[in-house]
Amino acid sequence: MKWLLMIALACGITGLAVSARADDKKATGPTGTWKWTVENNGKSRDLSLKLELDKDGKTLTGSMPGRQGAETKIADGKFDMEKGLITFTITRDRNGTKTTTTYTGTLKDDSIKFKSETEVNGEKRAMDFEAKRATEEKKDK
């Protein structure tokens, strides 16, 4: 009889631990600062993105630094927790010309594999990259 109680207790503790880890992942999700490096014309540039998941667990807000440190807000930010799918757009105005870039990514642990797509003068440009959660943002495991 004691062994049944011990097994039930062990299962209960294991269930609580798994539930706590799942809740922790849900609470964090894509929230944080993400960094990556892109290369263009032989030059590399470090980029970052700040994301915040709203309480509904589906809506993303945030910003991406642009030229001269100006923050550009993301629009249409969404997060699908089941698939780990992140989508948002960023619209930049350069000398009166507006350019919109669509970002689609998949979150896994402390990385997001992104694909960005921008239309410039009727031509679509796509780029794949991987963003990593900033070290100071990582939670103790």
PDB file of C-alpha atoms in Angstrom:
ATOM      1  CA  MET A   1       0.000   0.000   0.000  1.00  0.00           C
ATOM      2  CA  LYS A   2       2.862   2.356   0.814  1.00  0.00           C
ATOM      3  CA  TRP A   3       4.423   1.785  -2.591  1.00  0.00           C
ATOM      4  CA  LEU A   4       1.146   2.872  -4.285  1.00  0.00           C
ATOM      5  CA  LEU A   5       1.214   6.079  -2.262  1.00  0.00           C
ATOM      6  CA  MET A   6       4.875   6.643  -3.225  1.00  0.00           C
ATOM      7  CA  ILE A   7       4.113   6.109  -6.932  1.00  0.00           C
ATOM      8  CA  ALA A   8       1.114   8.463  -6.782  1.00  0.00           C
ATOM      9  CA  LEU A   9       3.215  11.101  -5.020  1.00  0.00           C
ATOM     10  CA  ALA A  10       6.049  10.758  -7.571  1.00  0.00           C
ATOM     11  CA  CYS A  11       3.598  11.091 -10.474  1.00  0.00           C
ATOM     12  CA  GLY A  12       2.036  14.153  -8.873  1.00  0.00           C
ATOM     13  CA  ILE A  13       5.385  15.865  -8.380  1.00  0.00           C
ATOM     14  CA  THR A  14       6.466  15.030 -11.927  1.00  0.00           C
ATOM     15  CA  GLY A  15       3.184  16.416 -13.270  1.00  0.00           C
ATOM     16  CA  LEU A  16       3.640  19.654 -11.338  1.00  0.00           C
ATOM     17  CA  ALA A  17       7.212  20.059 -12.606  1.00  0.00           C
ATOM     18  CA  VAL A  18       6.168  19.534 -16.230  1.00  0.00           C
ATOM     19  CA  SER A  19       3.240  21.923 -15.805  1.00  0.00           C
ATOM     20  CA  ALA A  20       5.481  24.572 -14.235  1.00  0.00           C
ATOM     21  CA  ARG A  21       7.962  24.332 -17.141  1.00  0.00           C
ATOM     22  CA  ALA A  22       5.137  24.624 -19.676  1.00  0.00           C
ATOM     23  CA  ASP A  23       3.692  27.636 -17.843  1.00  0.00           C
ATOM     24  CA  ASP A  24       7.159  29.223 -17.705  1.00  0.00           C
ATOM     25  CA  LYS A  25       7.575  28.753 -21.471  1.00  0.00           C
ATOM     26  CA  LYS A  26       4.115  30.208 -22.080  1.00  0.00           C
ATOM     27  CA  ALA A  27       4.906  33.178 -19.859  1.00  0.00           C
ATOM     28  CA  THR A  28       8.181  33.909 -21.658  1.00  0.00           C
ATOM     29  CA  GLY A  29       7.451  32.801 -25.209  1.00  0.00           C
ATOM     30  CA  PRO A  30       8.996  35.283 -27.631  1.00  0.00           C
ATOM     31  CA  THR A  31       9.203  38.077 -25.030  1.00  0.00           C
ATOM     32  CA  GLY A  32      12.703  39.497 -24.841  1.00  0.00           C
ATOM     33  CA  THR A  33      15.487  40.982 -26.902  1.00  0.00           C
ATOM     34  CA  TRP A  34      16.644  39.058 -29.978  1.00  0.00           C
ATOM     35  CA  LYS A  35      19.930  39.609 -31.820  1.00  0.00           C
ATOM     36  CA  TRP A  36      21.454  38.541 -35.131  1.00  0.00           C
ATOM     37  CA  THR A  37      24.042  39.654 -37.693  1.00  0.00           C
ATOM     38  CA  VAL A  38      23.452  40.251 -41.399  1.00  0.00           C
ATOM     39  CA  GLU A  39      26.015  40.699 -44.142  1.00  0.00           C
ATOM     40  CA  ASN A  40      25.440  43.005 -47.072  1.00  0.00           C
ATOM     41  CA  ASN A  41      28.019  44.071 -49.665  1.00  0.00           C
ATOM     42  CA  GLY A  42      30.854  42.639 -47.595  1.00  0.00           C
ATOM     43  CA  LYS A  43      29.834  44.491 -44.430  1.00  0.00           C
ATOM     44  CA  SER A  44      28.283  42.916 -41.357  1.00  0.00           C
ATOM     45  CA  ARG A  45      25.722  44.650 -39.212  1.00  0.00           C
ATOM     46  CA  ASP A  46      24.367  43.633 -35.808  1.00  0.00           C
ATOM     47  CA  LEU A  47      20.604  43.927 -35.495  1.00  0.00           C
ATOM     48  CA  SER A  48      18.176  43.478 -32.633  1.00  0.00           C
ATOM     49  CA  LEU A  49      14.474  43.153 -32.011  1.00  0.00           C
ATOM     50  CA  LYS A  50      12.472  43.671 -28.825  1.00  0.00           C
ATOM     51  CA  LEU A  51       9.299  41.609 -28.500  1.00  0.00           C
ATOM     52  CA  GLU A  52       6.612  41.564 -25.841  1.00  0.00           C
ATOM     53  CA  LEU A  53       3.805  39.004 -25.716  1.00  0.00           C
ATOM     54  CA  ASP A  54       0.531  40.472 -24.442  1.00  0.00           C
ATOM     55  CA  LYS A  55      -1.474  38.802 -21.702  1.00  0.00           C
ATOM     56  CA  ASP A  56      -3.740  37.165 -24.291  1.00  0.00           C
ATOM     57  CA  GLY A  57      -0.759  35.022 -25.333  1.00  0.00           C
ATOM     58  CA  LYS A  58      -1.359  35.780 -29.022  1.00  0.00           C
ATOM     59  CA  THR A  59      -0.595  39.454 -29.669  1.00  0.00           C
ATOM     60  CA  LEU A  60       2.986  40.663 -30.103  1.00  0.00           C
ATOM     61  CA  THR A  61       4.202  44.211 -29.707  1.00  0.00           C
ATOM     62  CA  GLY A  62       7.724  45.504 -29.928  1.00  0.00           C
ATOM     63  CA  SER A  63      10.244  47.466 -31.932  1.00  0.00           C
ATOM     64  CA  MET A  64      13.380  47.194 -34.008  1.00  0.00           C
ATOM     65  CA  PRO A  65      16.083  49.847 -33.931  1.00  0.00           C
ATOM     66  CA  GLY A  66      16.633  51.504 -37.274  1.00  0.00           C
ATOM     67  CA  ARG A  67      19.084  54.008 -38.655  1.00  0.00           C
ATOM     68  CA  GLN A  68      20.490  56.538 -36.187  1.00  0.00           C
ATOM     69  CA  GLY A  69      18.945  54.547 -33.308  1.00  0.00           C
ATOM     70  CA  ALA A  70      15.324  55.388 -34.172  1.00  0.00           C
ATOM     71  CA  GLU A  71      12.925  52.706 -32.875  1.00  0.00           C
ATOM     72  CA  THR A  72      10.495  51.345 -35.456  1.00  0.00           C
ATOM     73  CA  LYS A  73       7.387  49.732 -33.977  1.00  0.00           C
ATOM     74  CA  ILE A  74       6.227  46.370 -35.257  1.00  0.00           C
ATOM     75  CA  ALA A  75       2.675  46.035 -36.601  1.00  0.00           C
ATOM     76  CA  ASP A  76       0.268  43.107 -36.914  1.00  0.00           C
ATOM     77  CA  GLY A  77       2.312  41.077 -34.396  1.00  0.00           C
ATOM     78  CA  LYS A  78       0.964  37.597 -33.710  1.00  0.00           C
ATOM     79  CA  PHE A  79       2.206  34.502 -31.885  1.00  0.00           C
ATOM     80  CA  ASP A  80       0.801  30.987 -32.286  1.00  0.00           C
ATOM     81  CA  MET A  81       1.966  29.138 -29.184  1.00  0.00           C
ATOM     82  CA  GLU A  82       1.056  25.687 -30.501  1.00  0.00           C
ATOM     83  CA  LYS A  83       3.249  26.072 -33.598  1.00  0.00           C
ATOM     84  CA  GLY A  84       5.752  28.568 -32.142  1.00  0.00           C
ATOM     85  CA  LEU A  85       4.927  30.790 -35.139  1.00  0.00           C
ATOM     86  CA  ILE A  86       5.741  34.514 -34.994  1.00  0.00           C
ATOM     87  CA  THR A  87       4.571  37.027 -37.607  1.00  0.00           C
ATOM     88  CA  PHE A  88       4.779  40.817 -37.816  1.00  0.00           C
ATOM     89  CA  THR A  89       5.530  43.657 -40.210  1.00  0.00           C
ATOM     90  CA  ILE A  90       7.732  46.727 -40.029  1.00  0.00           C
ATOM     91  CA  THR A  91       7.169  49.770 -42.229  1.00  0.00           C
ATOM     92  CA  ARG A  92      10.034  52.219 -42.704  1.00  0.00           C
ATOM     93  CA  ASP A  93       9.910  55.617 -44.372  1.00  0.00           C
ATOM     94  CA  ARG A  94      13.078  56.527 -46.271  1.00  0.00           C
ATOM     95  CA  ASN A  95      12.978  59.910 -47.956  1.00  0.00           C
ATOM     96  CA  GLY A  96       9.219  59.695 -48.456  1.00  0.00           C
ATOM     97  CA  THR A  97       9.265  56.110 -49.739  1.00  0.00           C
ATOM     98  CA  LYS A  98       7.543  53.596 -47.491  1.00  0.00           C
ATOM     99  CA  THR A  99       8.877  50.060 -47.423  1.00  0.00           C
ATOM    100  CA  THR A 100       7.140  47.228 -45.573  1.00  0.00           C
ATOM    101  CA  THR A 101       8.976  44.091 -44.498  1.00  0.00           C
ATOM    102  CA  THR A 102       7.057  40.994 -43.409  1.00  0.00           C
ATOM    103  CA  TYR A 103       8.741  38.740 -40.850  1.00  0.00           C
ATOM    104  CA  THR A 104       7.733  35.112 -40.279  1.00  0.00           C
ATOM    105  CA  GLY A 105       9.598  32.998 -37.761  1.00  0.00           C
ATOM    106  CA  THR A 106       9.506  29.864 -35.670  1.00  0.00           C
ATOM    107  CA  LEU A 107      10.448  30.019 -32.000  1.00  0.00           C
ATOM    108  CA  LYS A 108      12.363  27.136 -30.487  1.00  0.00           C
ATOM    109  CA  ASP A 109      13.984  27.568 -27.071  1.00  0.00           C
ATOM    110  CA  ASP A 110      16.242  30.628 -27.294  1.00  0.00           C
ATOM    111  CA  SER A 111      16.261  31.044 -31.071  1.00  0.00           C
ATOM    112  CA  ILE A 112      13.882  32.181 -33.785  1.00  0.00           C
ATOM    113  CA  LYS A 113      14.411  31.100 -37.400  1.00  0.00           C
ATOM    114  CA  PHE A 114      13.100  34.020 -39.442  1.00  0.00           C
ATOM    115  CA  LYS A 115      12.305  34.705 -43.052  1.00  0.00           C
ATOM    116  CA  SER A 116      11.893  38.344 -44.020  1.00  0.00           C
ATOM    117  CA  GLU A 117      10.363  39.537 -47.251  1.00  0.00           C
ATOM    118  CA  THR A 118      10.490  43.106 -48.556  1.00  0.00           C
ATOM    119  CA  GLU A 119       9.102  44.510 -51.761  1.00  0.00           C
ATOM    120  CA  VAL A 120      11.263  47.261 -53.262  1.00  0.00           C
ATOM    121  CA  ASN A 121      10.276  48.881 -56.558  1.00  0.00           C
ATOM    122  CA  GLY A 122       8.060  45.914 -57.420  1.00  0.00           C
ATOM    123  CA  GLU A 123      10.830  43.398 -56.703  1.00  0.00           C
ATOM    124  CA  LYS A 124      10.577  41.025 -53.727  1.00  0.00           C
ATOM    125  CA  ARG A 125      13.682  40.410 -51.658  1.00  0.00           C
ATOM    126  CA  ALA A 126      13.783  37.588 -49.150  1.00  0.00           C
ATOM    127  CA  MET A 127      16.302  36.751 -46.459  1.00  0.00           C
ATOM    128  CA  ASP A 128      16.587  33.906 -43.961  1.00  0.00           C
ATOM    129  CA  PHE A 129      18.316  34.427 -40.620  1.00  0.00           C
ATOM    130  CA  GLU A 130      18.372  33.126 -37.072  1.00  0.00           C
ATOM    131  CA  ALA A 131      17.944  35.426 -34.087  1.00  0.00           C
ATOM    132  CA  LYS A 132      19.144  34.427 -30.628  1.00  0.00           C
ATOM    133  CA  ARG A 133      17.676  35.581 -27.332  1.00  0.00           C
ATOM    134  CA  ALA A 134      20.070  38.097 -25.770  1.00  0.00           C
ATOM    135  CA  THR A 135      22.173  36.414 -23.067  1.00  0.00           C
ATOM    136  CA  GLU A 136      20.915  38.718 -20.330  1.00  0.00           C
ATOM    137  CA  GLU A 137      17.348  37.713 -21.228  1.00  0.00           C
ATOM    138  CA  LYS A 138      17.851  33.953 -20.778  1.00  0.00           C
ATOM    139  CA  LYS A 139      16.155  32.403 -17.789  1.00  0.00           C
ATOM    140  CA  ASP A 140      17.913  29.997 -15.454  1.00  0.00           C
ATOM    141  CA  LYS A 141      17.000  26.434 -16.272  1.00  0.00           C
TER     142      LYS A 141
END
